[in-house]
């Protein structure tokens, strides 16, 4: 599982973060708020419906000797999500409001830097009720 704490977080009420390159590997998010995942953003004090962004850098171990693929698995993002790894688009989960509690994964096999820092960005959209990355996110080695 990815760490729960030390994510950076910002609201995007006009949905323009992608135009400002908020997914970029070298984007400076120092002015963003600190946020933990595995909670809805309302529980962290953000009474908000709309789009918000999460960013975190993690360092991976050395590359496994054998694997078929590597996936980033989100156990739930309320309700839609778009994922970037090291500034490269990895995929999305966008099935509408019914997606709030659905697990999904994106293939990140060719996007990771083994033994080095990796920047992960999640753009979450919520259209009703609670929102955010409210369940664990993990990197899985598929053998």
Coordinates of C-alpha atoms in Angstrom, one line a residue:
X1 CA 0.0 0.0 0.0
X2 CA 1.0 3.6 -0.6
X3 CA 1.5 5.8 2.5
X4 CA -1.7 7.4 3.9
X5 CA 0.0 10.6 5.0
X6 CA 2.0 13.4 3.3
X7 CA -0.1 13.8 0.2
X8 CA -0.5 17.3 -1.2
X9 CA -4.1 18.4 -2.0
X10 CA -5.8 21.3 -3.7
X11 CA -9.4 22.0 -4.8
X12 CA -10.0 22.8 -8.5
X13 CA -13.4 24.4 -8.7
X14 CA -13.0 25.6 -12.3
X15 CA -11.5 22.2 -13.4
X16 CA -8.4 23.8 -15.0
X17 CA -5.6 22.0 -13.1
X18 CA -4.7 20.0 -16.2
X19 CA -4.2 23.2 -18.1
X20 CA -1.7 24.4 -15.4
X21 CA 0.2 21.1 -15.5
X22 CA -0.7 20.0 -12.0
X23 CA 0.1 16.4 -13.1
X24 CA 3.7 17.3 -14.0
X25 CA 6.5 15.4 -12.4
X26 CA 8.4 18.6 -11.6
X27 CA 5.3 20.7 -10.7
X28 CA 5.8 22.7 -7.5
X29 CA 3.0 21.8 -5.1
X30 CA 4.6 23.4 -2.1
X31 CA 1.7 25.8 -1.7
X32 CA -0.9 23.0 -1.6
X33 CA -2.5 21.7 1.6
X34 CA -1.4 18.5 3.3
X35 CA -3.9 15.7 3.2
X36 CA -4.1 12.1 4.1
X37 CA -5.9 9.6 1.9
X38 CA -8.2 6.8 3.1
X39 CA -10.7 9.5 4.1
X40 CA -13.3 11.7 2.3
X41 CA -12.2 15.3 1.9
X42 CA -15.2 16.4 3.9
X43 CA -13.8 14.6 7.0
X44 CA -10.7 16.7 6.5
X45 CA -12.7 19.9 6.6
X46 CA -13.4 20.5 2.9
X47 CA -17.1 21.0 2.4
X48 CA -16.9 20.8 -1.4
X49 CA -18.4 19.1 -4.4
X50 CA -16.2 19.1 -7.6
X51 CA -12.7 18.3 -8.7
X52 CA -9.6 18.1 -6.4
X53 CA -6.1 16.9 -6.9
X54 CA -3.8 14.7 -4.8
X55 CA 0.0 14.4 -5.3
X56 CA 2.7 12.4 -3.5
X57 CA 6.2 11.2 -4.3
X58 CA 7.2 7.7 -3.2
X59 CA 10.5 5.9 -3.7
X60 CA 10.2 2.3 -5.0
X61 CA 12.6 -0.5 -4.2
X62 CA 14.8 -2.0 -6.9
X63 CA 13.0 -3.6 -9.9
X64 CA 11.6 -7.1 -9.1
X65 CA 13.5 -9.8 -11.0
X66 CA 10.3 -11.2 -12.5
X67 CA 6.9 -9.8 -13.1
X68 CA 4.3 -9.6 -15.8
X69 CA 2.9 -6.2 -15.1
X70 CA 2.7 -3.5 -12.4
X71 CA -0.6 -1.9 -11.5
X72 CA -1.7 1.0 -9.4
X73 CA -4.8 -0.2 -7.7
X74 CA -7.3 2.2 -6.0
X75 CA -9.8 0.5 -3.7
X76 CA -12.1 3.5 -4.0
X77 CA -12.1 7.1 -5.2
X78 CA -15.3 9.0 -4.9
X79 CA -16.3 9.0 -7.6
X80 CA -14.1 9.4 -10.7
X81 CA -10.3 9.5 -10.9
X82 CA -7.6 10.3 -13.5
X83 CA -4.0 9.1 -12.7
X84 CA -0.6 10.3 -13.8
X85 CA 2.8 8.7 -12.9
X86 CA 5.9 10.8 -13.3
X87 CA 3.9 13.3 -15.4
X88 CA 2.6 10.6 -17.8
X89 CA -1.1 9.8 -18.0
X90 CA -1.7 6.3 -16.8
X91 CA -5.5 5.9 -17.1
X92 CA -8.8 6.7 -15.5
X93 CA -11.8 5.4 -13.7
X94 CA -14.9 7.4 -14.9
X95 CA -18.2 5.5 -14.6
X96 CA -20.1 8.4 -13.0
X97 CA -21.7 8.5 -9.6
X98 CA -22.0 4.7 -9.3
X99 CA -18.2 4.5 -9.3
X100 CA -17.8 6.0 -5.8
X101 CA -17.0 2.6 -4.1
X102 CA -15.6 0.6 -7.0
X103 CA -12.1 -0.7 -7.0
X104 CA -10.1 -0.1 -10.2
X105 CA -6.5 -0.3 -11.5
X106 CA -4.3 1.2 -14.1
X107 CA -1.3 -0.4 -15.7
X108 CA 1.8 1.5 -14.7
X109 CA 4.4 -1.0 -15.8
X110 CA 6.2 1.3 -18.2
X111 CA 5.8 4.5 -16.1
X112 CA 7.7 3.6 -12.9
X113 CA 11.3 4.4 -12.1
X114 CA 12.6 1.5 -10.0
X115 CA 14.9 2.4 -7.1
X116 CA 14.1 6.1 -7.5
X117 CA 11.4 8.6 -6.5
X118 CA 8.1 8.4 -8.4
X119 CA 5.5 11.2 -8.5
X120 CA 1.9 10.1 -8.4
X121 CA -1.0 12.4 -9.2
X122 CA -4.7 11.6 -8.7
X123 CA -7.4 14.0 -10.0
X124 CA -10.6 13.1 -8.2
X125 CA -14.1 14.3 -9.2
X126 CA -17.1 14.2 -6.9
X127 CA -20.6 15.3 -8.1
X128 CA -22.6 14.5 -4.9
X129 CA -22.1 13.6 -1.3
X130 CA -18.6 12.8 0.0
X131 CA -15.5 12.9 -2.2
X132 CA -11.9 11.9 -2.4
X133 CA -9.4 9.0 -2.2
X134 CA -11.2 7.3 0.6
X135 CA -9.8 3.8 0.5
X136 CA -6.2 2.5 0.2
X137 CA -4.1 2.9 -3.0
X138 CA -1.5 0.3 -3.7
X139 CA 1.1 -0.8 -6.2
X140 CA 0.8 -4.4 -7.2
X141 CA 3.4 -6.7 -8.8
X142 CA 1.4 -9.1 -11.1
X143 CA 3.2 -12.4 -11.6

